[in-house]
Structures are given as structure tokens and as C-alpha cells.
Coordinates of C-alpha atoms in Angstrom, one line a residue:
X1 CA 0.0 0.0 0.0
X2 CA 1.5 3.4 -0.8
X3 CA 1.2 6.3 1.8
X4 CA 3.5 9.4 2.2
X5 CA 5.9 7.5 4.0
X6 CA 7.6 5.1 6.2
X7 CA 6.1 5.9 9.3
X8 CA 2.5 6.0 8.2
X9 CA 2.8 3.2 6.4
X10 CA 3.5 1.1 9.5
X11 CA 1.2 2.7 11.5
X12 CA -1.5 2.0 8.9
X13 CA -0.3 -1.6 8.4
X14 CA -0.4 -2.1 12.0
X15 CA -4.3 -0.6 12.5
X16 CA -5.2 -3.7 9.9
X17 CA -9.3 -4.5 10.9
X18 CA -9.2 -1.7 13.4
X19 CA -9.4 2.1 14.1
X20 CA -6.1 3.9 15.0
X21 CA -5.4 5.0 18.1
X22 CA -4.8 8.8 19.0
X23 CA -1.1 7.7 19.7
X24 CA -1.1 6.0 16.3
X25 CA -2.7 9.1 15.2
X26 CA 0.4 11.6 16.2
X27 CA 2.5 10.9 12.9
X28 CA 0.2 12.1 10.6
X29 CA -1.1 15.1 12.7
X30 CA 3.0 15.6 12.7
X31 CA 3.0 15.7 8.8
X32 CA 0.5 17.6 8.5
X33 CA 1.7 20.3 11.0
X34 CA 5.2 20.1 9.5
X35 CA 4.3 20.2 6.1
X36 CA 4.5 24.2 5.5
X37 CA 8.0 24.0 6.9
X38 CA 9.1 21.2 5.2
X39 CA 7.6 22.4 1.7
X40 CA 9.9 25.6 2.3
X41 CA 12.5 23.7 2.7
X42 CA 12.0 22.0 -0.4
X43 CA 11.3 24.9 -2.4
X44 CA 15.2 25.9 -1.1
X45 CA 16.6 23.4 -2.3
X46 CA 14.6 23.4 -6.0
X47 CA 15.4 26.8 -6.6
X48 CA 18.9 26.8 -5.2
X49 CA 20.4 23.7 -6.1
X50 CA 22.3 24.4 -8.9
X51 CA 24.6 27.3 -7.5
X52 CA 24.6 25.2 -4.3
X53 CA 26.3 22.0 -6.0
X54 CA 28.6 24.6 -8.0
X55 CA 30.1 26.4 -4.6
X56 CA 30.8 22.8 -3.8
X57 CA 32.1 21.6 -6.5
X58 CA 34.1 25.0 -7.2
X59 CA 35.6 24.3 -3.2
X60 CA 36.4 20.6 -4.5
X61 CA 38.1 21.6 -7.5
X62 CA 40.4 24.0 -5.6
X63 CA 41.8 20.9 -3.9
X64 CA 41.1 18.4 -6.6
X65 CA 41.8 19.9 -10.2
X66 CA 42.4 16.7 -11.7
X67 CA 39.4 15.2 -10.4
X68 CA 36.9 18.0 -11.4
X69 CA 38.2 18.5 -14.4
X70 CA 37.6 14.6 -15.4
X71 CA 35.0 13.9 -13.1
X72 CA 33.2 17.5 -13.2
X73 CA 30.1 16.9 -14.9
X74 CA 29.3 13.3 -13.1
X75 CA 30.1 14.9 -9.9
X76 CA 27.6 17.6 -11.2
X77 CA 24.8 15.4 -11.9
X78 CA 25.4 12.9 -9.2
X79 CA 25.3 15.3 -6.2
X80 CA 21.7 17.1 -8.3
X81 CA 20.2 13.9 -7.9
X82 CA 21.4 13.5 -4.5
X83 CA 19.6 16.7 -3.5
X84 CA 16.9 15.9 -5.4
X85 CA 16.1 13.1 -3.3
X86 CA 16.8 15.0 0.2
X87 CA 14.0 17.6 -1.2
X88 CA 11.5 14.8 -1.8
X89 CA 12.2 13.3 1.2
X90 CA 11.9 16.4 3.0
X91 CA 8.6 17.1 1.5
X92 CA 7.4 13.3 2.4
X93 CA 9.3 13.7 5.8
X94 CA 11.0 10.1 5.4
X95 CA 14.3 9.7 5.7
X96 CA 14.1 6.0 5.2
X97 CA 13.1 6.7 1.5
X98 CA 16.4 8.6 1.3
X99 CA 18.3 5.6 3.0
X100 CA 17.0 2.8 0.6
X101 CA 16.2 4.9 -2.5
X102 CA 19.4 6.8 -2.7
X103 CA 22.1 6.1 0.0
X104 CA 22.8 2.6 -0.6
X105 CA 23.1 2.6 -4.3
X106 CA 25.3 6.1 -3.9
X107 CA 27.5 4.3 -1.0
X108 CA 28.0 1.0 -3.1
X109 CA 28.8 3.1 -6.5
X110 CA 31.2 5.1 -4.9
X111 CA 33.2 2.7 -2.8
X112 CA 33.4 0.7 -5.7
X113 CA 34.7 3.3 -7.5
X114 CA 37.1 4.6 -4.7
X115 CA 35.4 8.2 -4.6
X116 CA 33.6 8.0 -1.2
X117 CA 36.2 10.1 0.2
X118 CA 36.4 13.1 -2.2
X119 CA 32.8 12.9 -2.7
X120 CA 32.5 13.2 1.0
X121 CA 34.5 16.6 1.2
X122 CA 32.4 17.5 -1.7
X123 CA 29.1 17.1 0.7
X124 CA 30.5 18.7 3.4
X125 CA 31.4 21.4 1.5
X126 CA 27.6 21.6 0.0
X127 CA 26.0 21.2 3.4
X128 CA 28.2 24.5 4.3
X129 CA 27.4 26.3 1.4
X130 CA 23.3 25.7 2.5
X131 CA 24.7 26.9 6.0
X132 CA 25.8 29.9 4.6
X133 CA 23.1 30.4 1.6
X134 CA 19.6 29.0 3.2
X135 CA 17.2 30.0 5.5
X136 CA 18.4 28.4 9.1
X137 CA 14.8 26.6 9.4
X138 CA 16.0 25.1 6.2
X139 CA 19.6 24.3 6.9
X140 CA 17.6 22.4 10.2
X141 CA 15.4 20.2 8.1
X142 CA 18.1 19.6 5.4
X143 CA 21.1 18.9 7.5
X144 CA 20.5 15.3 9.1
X145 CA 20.5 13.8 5.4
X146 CA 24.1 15.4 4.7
X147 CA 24.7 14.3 7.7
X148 CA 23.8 10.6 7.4
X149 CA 25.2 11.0 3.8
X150 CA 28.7 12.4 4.6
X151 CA 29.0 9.2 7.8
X152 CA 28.1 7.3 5.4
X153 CA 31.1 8.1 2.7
X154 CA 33.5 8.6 5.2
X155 CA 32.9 5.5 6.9
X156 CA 34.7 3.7 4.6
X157 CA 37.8 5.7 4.8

């Protein structure tokens, strides 16, 4: 069954037959309380993206010329899908979409290919350029995905 996300999903699931509870209730009155500040956050990230990823990739390049200058455009569209999914799964408030959608097949591609630890400076450097560029309620809702992202990469450094 499809719902908004993770969590309702289970609660949903778990109500099979019955009515749910008001404690069962409390994630989707969260959503739906949330949703104006997540949908801003969103909206950040759509409309800023692009110079976002740049900054970062302008940063990375300063240390790794080499690698942005073969690597530049991948980088480029890897890390805009990246963001894409943090922005959808802001706006769906589900950070287990992120983790099994994106994070696993980004984590596996990358050690594979021995780029986990550039890329990671590269998402560290993106997660301060939002510091520095977005709105701090934002930065807040967008932060825990770098942050689960950039443990991620550099845990296999």
C-alpha cells in the first residue's frame, strides 16, 4: 500500500481491521503540522540547487583539479540527484526513503569506484554552502540527510 511514507505506512499496516489510536494518530497530525516547513525547505533546495552544487564543486576543484576536471560533470549530476532526493524526502518527511532509495546505491557506487572520500569533502562542503546560503529553518530540516550522507562516505575511509 502506498502512503506518504515510512512511518505512516506502518502505523497504517499495524491498525489492519481496526481504528487507529490517538497515539497511532500523532504521525500524521506531525505531517501535516510540518508540512509548510518542510515544503519551504523544499522549495530551497529546487530553486537553489544548482549554484549550491557549483560552490561545492568550485571548493572541491580548488583541492582536486584533476578530479573536477575529469570527473566534473558526473560529480555535477550525481550530487543534483542527491539533492533531489533529500527535497522529496523532506517534503514526504521520510528519511528512510532517502536511506533505501538513494544512500545505498550512492555508497555502493562510490566505494566501488574509490570516490567516497572526495565525494565526501564535496558534501561537506555543500552542506556549508546551504549553512551559509539557506534560510536556518531550512539548513535544520536539510542537515540530518548530509549528515547521514557524509558518515556514510567517510565510513569507509
Amino acid at each position: 500500500m502506498f502512503t506518504l511514507n515510512h512511518k505512516l505506512r506502518e502505523v497504517i499496516a499495524d491498525a489492519d481491521g481496526r481504528y487507529l489510536s490517538t497515539g497511532e494518530l500523532l504521525p500524521l497530525e506531525q505531517y501535516a503540522q510540518t508540512f509548510e516547513h518542510r515544503s519551504q525547505a523544499y522549495e530551497s533546495l529546487r530553486d537553489h540547487a544548482e549554484p549550491l552544487i557549483a560552490e561545492a564543486l568550485g571548493r572541491l576543484g580548488q583541492a582536486y583539479p584533476e578530479l573536477i576536471k575529469q570527473h566534473g560533470s558526473r560529480c555535477q549530476y550525481d550530487m543534483g540527484e542527491v539533492v533531489r532526493y533529500i527535497a522529496l524526502s523532506i517534503l514526504r518527511d521520510d528519511e528512510v526513503f532517502f536511506k533505501e532509495e538513494m544512500l545505498a546505491w550512492l555508497d555502493t557506487i562510490l566505494v566501488s569506484m574509490k570516490r567516497n572520500e572526495h565525494c565526501a569533502k564535496a558534501y561537506r562542503f555543500l552542506q556549508e554552502a546551504i549553512g551559509q546560503r539557506l534560510p536556518e529553518r531550512s539548513t535544520a530540516v536539510i542537515r540530518p540527510y548530509l549528515d547521514v550522507l557524509i558518515q556514510t562516505l567517510e565510513s569507509h575511509i
